[in-house]
Coordinates of C-alpha atoms and ligand atoms in Angstrom, one line a residue:
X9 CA 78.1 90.4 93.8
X10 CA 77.8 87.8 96.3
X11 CA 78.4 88.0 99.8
X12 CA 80.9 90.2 101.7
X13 CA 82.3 90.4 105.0
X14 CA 83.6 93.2 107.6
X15 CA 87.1 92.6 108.6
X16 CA 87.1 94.1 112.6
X17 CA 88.2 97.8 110.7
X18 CA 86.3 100.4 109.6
X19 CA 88.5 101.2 107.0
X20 CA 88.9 97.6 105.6
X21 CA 85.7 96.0 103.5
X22 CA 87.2 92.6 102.3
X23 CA 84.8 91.3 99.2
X24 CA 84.6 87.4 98.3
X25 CA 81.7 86.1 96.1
X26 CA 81.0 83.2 94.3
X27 CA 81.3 84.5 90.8
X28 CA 83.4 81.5 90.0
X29 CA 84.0 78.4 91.9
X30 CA 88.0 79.1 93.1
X31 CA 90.2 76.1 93.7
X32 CA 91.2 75.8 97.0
X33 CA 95.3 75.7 96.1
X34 CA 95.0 77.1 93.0
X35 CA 98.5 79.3 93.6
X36 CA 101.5 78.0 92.1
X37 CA 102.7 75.2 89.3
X38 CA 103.4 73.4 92.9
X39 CA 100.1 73.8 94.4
X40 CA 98.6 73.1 91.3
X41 CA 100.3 69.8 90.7
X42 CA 99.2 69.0 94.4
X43 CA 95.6 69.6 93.9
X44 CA 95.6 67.9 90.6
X45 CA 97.0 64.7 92.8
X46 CA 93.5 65.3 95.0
X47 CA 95.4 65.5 98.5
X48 CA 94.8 68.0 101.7
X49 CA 96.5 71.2 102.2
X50 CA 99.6 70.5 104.4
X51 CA 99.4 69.7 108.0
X52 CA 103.2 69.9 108.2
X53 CA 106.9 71.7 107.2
X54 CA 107.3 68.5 105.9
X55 CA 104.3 68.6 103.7
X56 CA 105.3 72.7 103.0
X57 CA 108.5 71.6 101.9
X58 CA 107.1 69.0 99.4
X59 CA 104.8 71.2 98.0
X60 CA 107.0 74.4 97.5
X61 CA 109.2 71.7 95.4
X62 CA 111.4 73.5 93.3
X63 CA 110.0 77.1 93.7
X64 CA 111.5 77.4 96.7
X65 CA 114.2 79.8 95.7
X66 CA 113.9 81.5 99.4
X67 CA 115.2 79.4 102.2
X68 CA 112.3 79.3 105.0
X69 CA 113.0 78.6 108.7
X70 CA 110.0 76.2 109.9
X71 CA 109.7 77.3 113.1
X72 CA 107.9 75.1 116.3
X73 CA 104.9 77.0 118.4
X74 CA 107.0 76.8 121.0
X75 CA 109.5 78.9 119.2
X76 CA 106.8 81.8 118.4
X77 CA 106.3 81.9 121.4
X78 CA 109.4 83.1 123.0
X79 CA 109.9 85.2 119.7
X80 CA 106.3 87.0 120.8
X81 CA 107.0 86.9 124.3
X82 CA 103.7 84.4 124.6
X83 CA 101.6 86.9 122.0
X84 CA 102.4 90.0 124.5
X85 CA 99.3 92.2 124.1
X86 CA 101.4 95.3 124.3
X87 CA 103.3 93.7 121.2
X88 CA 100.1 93.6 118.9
X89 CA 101.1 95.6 115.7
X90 CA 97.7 95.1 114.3
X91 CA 94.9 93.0 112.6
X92 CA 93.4 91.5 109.8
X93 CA 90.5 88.8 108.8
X94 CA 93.0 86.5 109.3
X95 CA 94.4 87.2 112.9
X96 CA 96.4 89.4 114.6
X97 CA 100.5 90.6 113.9
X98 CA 102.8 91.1 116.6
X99 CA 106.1 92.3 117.3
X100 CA 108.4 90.1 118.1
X101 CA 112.3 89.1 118.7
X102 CA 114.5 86.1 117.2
X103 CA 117.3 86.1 119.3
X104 CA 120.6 83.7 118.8
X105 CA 119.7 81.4 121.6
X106 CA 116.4 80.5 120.2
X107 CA 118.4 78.3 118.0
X108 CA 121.4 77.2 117.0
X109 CA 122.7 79.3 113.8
X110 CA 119.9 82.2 113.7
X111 CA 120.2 85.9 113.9
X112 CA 119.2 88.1 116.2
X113 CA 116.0 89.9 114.5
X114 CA 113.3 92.3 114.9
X115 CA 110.8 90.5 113.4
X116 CA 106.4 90.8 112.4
X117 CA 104.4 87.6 113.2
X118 CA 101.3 86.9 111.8
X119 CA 99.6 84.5 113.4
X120 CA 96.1 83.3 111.7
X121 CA 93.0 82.6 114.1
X122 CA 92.8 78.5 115.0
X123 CA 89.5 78.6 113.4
X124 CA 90.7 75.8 111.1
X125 CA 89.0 77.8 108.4
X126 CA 90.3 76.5 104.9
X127 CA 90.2 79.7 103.4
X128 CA 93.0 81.3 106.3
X129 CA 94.9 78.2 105.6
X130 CA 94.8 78.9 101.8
X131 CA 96.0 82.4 102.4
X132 CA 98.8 81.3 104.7
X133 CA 100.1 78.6 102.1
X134 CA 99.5 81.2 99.3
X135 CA 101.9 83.9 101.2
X136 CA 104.3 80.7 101.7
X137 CA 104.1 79.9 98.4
X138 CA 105.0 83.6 97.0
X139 CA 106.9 84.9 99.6
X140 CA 109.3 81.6 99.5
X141 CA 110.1 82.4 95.8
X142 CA 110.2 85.9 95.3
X143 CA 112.2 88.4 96.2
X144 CA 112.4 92.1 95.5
X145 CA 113.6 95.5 97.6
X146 CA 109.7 96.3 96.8
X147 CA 108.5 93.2 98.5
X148 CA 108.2 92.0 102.1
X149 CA 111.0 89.4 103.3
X150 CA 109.3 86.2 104.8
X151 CA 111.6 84.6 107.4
X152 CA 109.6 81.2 108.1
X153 CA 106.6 79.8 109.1
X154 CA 105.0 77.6 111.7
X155 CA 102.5 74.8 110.8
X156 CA 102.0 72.8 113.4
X157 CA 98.7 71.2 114.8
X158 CA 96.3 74.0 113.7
X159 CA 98.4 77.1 114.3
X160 CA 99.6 78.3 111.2
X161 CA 102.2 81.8 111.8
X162 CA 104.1 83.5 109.2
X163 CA 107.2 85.4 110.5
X164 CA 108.2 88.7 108.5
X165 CA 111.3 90.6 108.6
X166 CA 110.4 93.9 110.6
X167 CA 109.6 97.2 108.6
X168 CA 109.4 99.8 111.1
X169 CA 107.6 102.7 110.2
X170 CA 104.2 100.3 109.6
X171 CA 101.6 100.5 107.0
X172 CA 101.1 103.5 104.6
X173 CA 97.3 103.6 106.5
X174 CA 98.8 104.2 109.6
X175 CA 100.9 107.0 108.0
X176 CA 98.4 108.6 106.0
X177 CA 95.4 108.4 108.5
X178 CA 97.0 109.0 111.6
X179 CA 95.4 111.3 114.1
X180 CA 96.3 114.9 114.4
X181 CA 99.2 114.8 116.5
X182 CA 100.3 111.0 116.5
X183 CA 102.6 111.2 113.5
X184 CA 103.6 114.2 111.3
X185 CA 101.8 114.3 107.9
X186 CA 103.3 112.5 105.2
X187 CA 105.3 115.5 102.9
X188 CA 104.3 115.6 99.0
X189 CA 108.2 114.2 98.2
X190 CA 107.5 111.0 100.6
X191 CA 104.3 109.9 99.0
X192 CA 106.0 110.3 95.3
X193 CA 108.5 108.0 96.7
X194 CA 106.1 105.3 98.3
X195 CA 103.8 105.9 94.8
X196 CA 107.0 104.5 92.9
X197 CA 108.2 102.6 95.0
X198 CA 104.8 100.3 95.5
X199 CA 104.8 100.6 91.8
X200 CA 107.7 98.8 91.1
X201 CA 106.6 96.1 93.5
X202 CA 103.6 95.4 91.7
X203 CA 105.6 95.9 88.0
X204 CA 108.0 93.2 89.3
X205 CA 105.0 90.7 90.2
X206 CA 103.6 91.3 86.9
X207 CA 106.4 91.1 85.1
X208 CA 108.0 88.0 86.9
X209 CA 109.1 85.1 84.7
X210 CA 105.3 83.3 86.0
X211 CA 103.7 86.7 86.5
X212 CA 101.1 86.8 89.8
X213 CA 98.7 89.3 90.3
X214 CA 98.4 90.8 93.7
X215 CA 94.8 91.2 93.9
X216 CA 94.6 93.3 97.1
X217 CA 96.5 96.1 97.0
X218 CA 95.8 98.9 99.5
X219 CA 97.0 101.2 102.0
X220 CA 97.2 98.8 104.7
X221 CA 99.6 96.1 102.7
X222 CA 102.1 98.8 101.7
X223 CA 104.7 98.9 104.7
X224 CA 107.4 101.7 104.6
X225 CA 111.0 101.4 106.0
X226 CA 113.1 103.5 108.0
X227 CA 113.6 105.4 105.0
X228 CA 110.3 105.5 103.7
X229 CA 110.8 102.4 100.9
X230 CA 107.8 100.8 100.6
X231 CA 107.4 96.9 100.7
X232 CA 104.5 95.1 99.6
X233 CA 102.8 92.8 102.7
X234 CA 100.0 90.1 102.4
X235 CA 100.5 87.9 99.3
X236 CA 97.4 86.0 101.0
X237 CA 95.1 86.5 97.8
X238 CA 98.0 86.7 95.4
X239 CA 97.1 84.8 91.9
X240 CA 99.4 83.0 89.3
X241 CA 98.5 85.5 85.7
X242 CA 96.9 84.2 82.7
X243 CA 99.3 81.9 80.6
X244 CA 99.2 81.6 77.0
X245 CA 96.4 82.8 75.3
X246 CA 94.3 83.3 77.8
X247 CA 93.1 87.0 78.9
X248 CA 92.3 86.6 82.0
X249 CA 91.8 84.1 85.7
X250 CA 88.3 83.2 86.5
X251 CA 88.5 83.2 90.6
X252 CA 86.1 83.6 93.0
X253 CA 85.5 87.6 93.8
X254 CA 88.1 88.9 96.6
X255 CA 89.6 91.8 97.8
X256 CA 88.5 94.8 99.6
X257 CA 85.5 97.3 98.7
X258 CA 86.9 100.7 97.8
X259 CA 90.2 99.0 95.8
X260 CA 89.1 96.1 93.9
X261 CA 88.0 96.8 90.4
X262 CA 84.7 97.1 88.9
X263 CA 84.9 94.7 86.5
X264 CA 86.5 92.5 88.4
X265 CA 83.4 92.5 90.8
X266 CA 81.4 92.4 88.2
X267 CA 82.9 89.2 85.9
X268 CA 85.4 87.4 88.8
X269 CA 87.7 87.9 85.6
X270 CA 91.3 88.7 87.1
X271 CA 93.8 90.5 85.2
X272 CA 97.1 92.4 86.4
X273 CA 94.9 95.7 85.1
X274 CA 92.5 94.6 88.4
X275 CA 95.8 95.6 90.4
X276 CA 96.5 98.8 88.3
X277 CA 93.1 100.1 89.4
X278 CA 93.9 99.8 92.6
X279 CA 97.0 101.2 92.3
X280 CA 94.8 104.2 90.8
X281 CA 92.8 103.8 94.2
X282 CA 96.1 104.3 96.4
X283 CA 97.2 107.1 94.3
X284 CA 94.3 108.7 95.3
X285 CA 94.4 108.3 99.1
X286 CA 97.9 109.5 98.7
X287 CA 97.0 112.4 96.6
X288 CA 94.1 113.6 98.9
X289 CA 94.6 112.2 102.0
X290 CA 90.8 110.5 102.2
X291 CA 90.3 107.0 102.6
X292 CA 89.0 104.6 100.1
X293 CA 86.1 104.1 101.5
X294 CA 85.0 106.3 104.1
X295 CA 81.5 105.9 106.0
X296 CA 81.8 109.2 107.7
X297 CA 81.5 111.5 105.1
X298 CA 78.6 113.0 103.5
X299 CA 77.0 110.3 100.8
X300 CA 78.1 111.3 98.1
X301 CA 82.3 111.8 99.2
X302 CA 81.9 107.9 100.8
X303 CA 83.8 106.2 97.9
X304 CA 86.4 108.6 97.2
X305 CA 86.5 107.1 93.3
X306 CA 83.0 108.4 92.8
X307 CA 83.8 111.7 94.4
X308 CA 87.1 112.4 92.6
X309 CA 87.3 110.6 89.4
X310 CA 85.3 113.7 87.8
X311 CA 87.4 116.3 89.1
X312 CA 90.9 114.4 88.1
X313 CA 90.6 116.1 84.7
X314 CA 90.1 119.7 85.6
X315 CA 93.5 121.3 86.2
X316 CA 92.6 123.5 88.8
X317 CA 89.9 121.9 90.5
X318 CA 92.5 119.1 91.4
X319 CA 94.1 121.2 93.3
X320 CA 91.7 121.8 95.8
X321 CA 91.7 118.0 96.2
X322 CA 95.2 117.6 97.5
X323 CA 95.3 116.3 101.7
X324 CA 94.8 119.7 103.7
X325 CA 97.4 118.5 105.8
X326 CA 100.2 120.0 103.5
X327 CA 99.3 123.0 104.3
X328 CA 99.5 123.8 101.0
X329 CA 103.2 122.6 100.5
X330 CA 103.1 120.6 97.1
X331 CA 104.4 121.2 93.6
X332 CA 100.9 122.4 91.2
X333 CA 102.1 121.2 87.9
X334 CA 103.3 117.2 89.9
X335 CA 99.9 117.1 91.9
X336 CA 98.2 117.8 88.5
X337 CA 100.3 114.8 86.5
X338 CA 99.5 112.5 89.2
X339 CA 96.0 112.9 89.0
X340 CA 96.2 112.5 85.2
X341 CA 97.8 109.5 85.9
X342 CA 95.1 108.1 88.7
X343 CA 92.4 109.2 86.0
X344 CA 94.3 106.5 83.7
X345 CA 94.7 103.9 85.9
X346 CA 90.9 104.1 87.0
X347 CA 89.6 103.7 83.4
X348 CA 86.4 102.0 83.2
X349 CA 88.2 99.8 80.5
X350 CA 90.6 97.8 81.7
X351 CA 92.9 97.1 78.4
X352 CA 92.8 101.4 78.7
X353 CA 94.9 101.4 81.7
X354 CA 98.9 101.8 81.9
X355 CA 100.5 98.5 82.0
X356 CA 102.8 98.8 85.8
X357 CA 105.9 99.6 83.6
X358 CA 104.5 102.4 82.0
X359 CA 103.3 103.6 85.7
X360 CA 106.9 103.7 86.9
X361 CA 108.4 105.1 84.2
X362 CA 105.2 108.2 84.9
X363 CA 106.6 108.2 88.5
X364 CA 110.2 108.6 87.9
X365 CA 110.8 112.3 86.7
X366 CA 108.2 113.6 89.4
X367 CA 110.3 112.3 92.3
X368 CA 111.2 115.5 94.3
X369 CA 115.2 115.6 95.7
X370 CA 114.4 115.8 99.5
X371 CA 116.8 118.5 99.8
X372 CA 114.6 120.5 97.5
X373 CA 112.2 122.8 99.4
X374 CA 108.6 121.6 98.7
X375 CA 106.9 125.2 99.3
X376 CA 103.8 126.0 97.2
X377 CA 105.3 129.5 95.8
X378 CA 109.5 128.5 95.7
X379 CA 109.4 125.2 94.2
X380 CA 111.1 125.4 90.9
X381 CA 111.8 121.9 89.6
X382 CA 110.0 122.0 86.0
X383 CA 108.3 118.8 85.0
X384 CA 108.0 119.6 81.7
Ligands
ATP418 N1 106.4 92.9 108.4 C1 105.7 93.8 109.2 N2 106.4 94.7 109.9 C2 105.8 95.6 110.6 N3 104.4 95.7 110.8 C3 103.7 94.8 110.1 C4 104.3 93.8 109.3 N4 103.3 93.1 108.7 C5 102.1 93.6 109.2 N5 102.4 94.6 110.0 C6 101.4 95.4 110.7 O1 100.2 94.7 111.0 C7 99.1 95.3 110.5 C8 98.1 94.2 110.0 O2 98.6 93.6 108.9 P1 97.7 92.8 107.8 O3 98.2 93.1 106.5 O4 97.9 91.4 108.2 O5 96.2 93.3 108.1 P2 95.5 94.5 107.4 O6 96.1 94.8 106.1 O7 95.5 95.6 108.3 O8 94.0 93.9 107.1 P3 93.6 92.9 106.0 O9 93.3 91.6 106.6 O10 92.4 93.6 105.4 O11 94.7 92.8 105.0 C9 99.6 96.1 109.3 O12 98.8 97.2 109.0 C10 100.9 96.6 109.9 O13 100.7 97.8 110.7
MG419 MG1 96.8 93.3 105.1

């Protein structure tokens, strides 16, 4: 592996190596065509427009800086919803006399540091790219953008309840513990995000999928954020997309690390990865723990197996309150998505379809001893 950075978090180890020489637009059919041509990323919504061409199925407002910052209230430090490599996300507000013919909106704005670095500006065009052609419940909505001089923003619609990190991992005390029946619902709900991208007409590969890019709604439907290092699939024939290593230690697949080969099964470990968090409430990677429990796929992949043993994995901050016979399926089903082999593990459908009958009716009672939904 080549060289990695820490991203300001202790939670979040992004990877990038050099396995294979990554083009610097190497996104979309558009971007594609653009580098092919040999010109500059753009410098200008003019220049966003052209190269979006005709995948822009997803009208984006271009907004000026001057404009984000009303909408932030000049970058209000009590409005900073957090940070990434990239920059910082705040709150902010669009309201109708901003311009004429826009909502009022709650919105997220992501605005990248004005390092120039070409690598934020690939992973800004790469979300405008995405974001500006897909759409899915599953999936963030992406407002706009601003590219002007060097500041390039992204403006999201809002999602209230923040990332499924902040949910999981909160403190004692700051927000109450995620029940067994919500994290079913964010498992399948995430899960058919990521079976949409894989399955779209040109299917993309998220290629860091994690805790922190899983935002949940009012009613706990989760979205998927940060299409920054999002990759067009193989086409054709081919297996898999040489890139250059990226993506966060703890989620991103061995041999994905190992080769730079990307293939939607790189997203289906990580979705093993999430399942996992969800499942015991540990972090992917977590320096604070004794050696040997740091990287919770080394600690629990040989226990997923043994019926009973799993059990004593599940988060302690159920209190005991989970369904035996679901907690022991899901780990079956982490244990296949983690397979060594890649072309072993569940294709996204398949995931869903594994998700669907062990979604728990909230009116249920989700007590250790009363439940009696049989998932057999
Ligand atoms: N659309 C949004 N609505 C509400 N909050 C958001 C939105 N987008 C991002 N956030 C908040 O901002 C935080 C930072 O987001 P971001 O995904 O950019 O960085 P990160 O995932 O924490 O780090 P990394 O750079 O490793 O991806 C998120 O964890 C979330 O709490
Ligand atoms: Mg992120």
């Amino acid at each position: 592996m080549g060289n990695c950075w820490y991203r300001g978090r202790p939670s979040s180890y992004r990877v990038s190596s050099n396995a294979k020489s990554e083009s610097p637009k190497a996104d979309s059919a558009s971007v594609k065509e653009d580098r092919k041509e040999g010109s500059k990323l753009p410098s200008n919504p003019e220049e966003v427009e052209d190269l979006r061409g005709d995948t822009a199925t997803n009208p984006l407002i271009a907004f000026t800086f001057d404009e984000i910052k009303t909408i932030t209230g000049n970058f209000r430090q009590d409005y900073v919803l957090g940070g990434g490599g990239f920059g910082s996300v705040y709150k902010g507000f669009i309201t109708q006399d901003l311009r004429e013919g826009l909502q009022s909106l709650q919105v997220a704005v992501k605005v990248h540091d004005a390092d120039n670095s070409s690598q934020g500006h690939r992973e800004w065009l790469a979300e405008v790219i995405y974001l500006g052609q897909l759409s899915h419940p599953h999936l963030v909505k992406l407002i706009g953008y601003c590219c002007e001089d060097q500041h390039r923003v992204l403006i999201y619609e809002f999602i209230c309840r923040g990332s499924v990190e902040s949910n999981l991992f909160s403190r004692a005390g700051m927000l109450l513990p995620l029940l067994w029946s919500v994290r079913m619902k964010i498992a399948l709900g995430a899960a058919k995000g990521l079976a949409f991208l894989h399955e779209a007409e040109k299917p993309v590969i998220f290629r860091d999928f994690k805790t922190s890019n899983i935002l949940l709604d009012q009613d706990y439907n989760a979205k998927l954020s940060d299409f920054g290092l999002a990759k067009d699939g193989p086409v054709g024939d081919k297996s898999h997309v040489s890139t250059r290593v990226m993506g966060t230690y703890g989620y991103a697949a061995p041999e994905y690390i190992m080769t730079g080969h990307l293939t939607a099964m790189s997203d289906v470990y990580s979705f093993g990865v999430v399942l996992l968090e969800l499942l015991t409430g540990r972090k992917s990677l977590d320096r604070s723990r004794p050696n040997r429990e740091q990287t919770l796929v080394d600690w629990a992949a040989p226990l997923l197996t043994q019926r009973k043993r799993v059990l004593s994995m599940v988060d302690p901050r159920l209190g005991g309150e989970f369904p035996e016979k679901a907690v022991q399926k899901t780990a079956m089903l982490a244990h296949h998505c983690l397979n060594r082999n890649p072309k072993a593990r569940p294709l996204m459908r398949d995931i869903v379809d594994s998700l669907e009958p062990l979604q728990v009716d909230d009116a249920i009672p989700i007590t250790g001893f009363s439940f009696t939904v049989s998932y057999d």
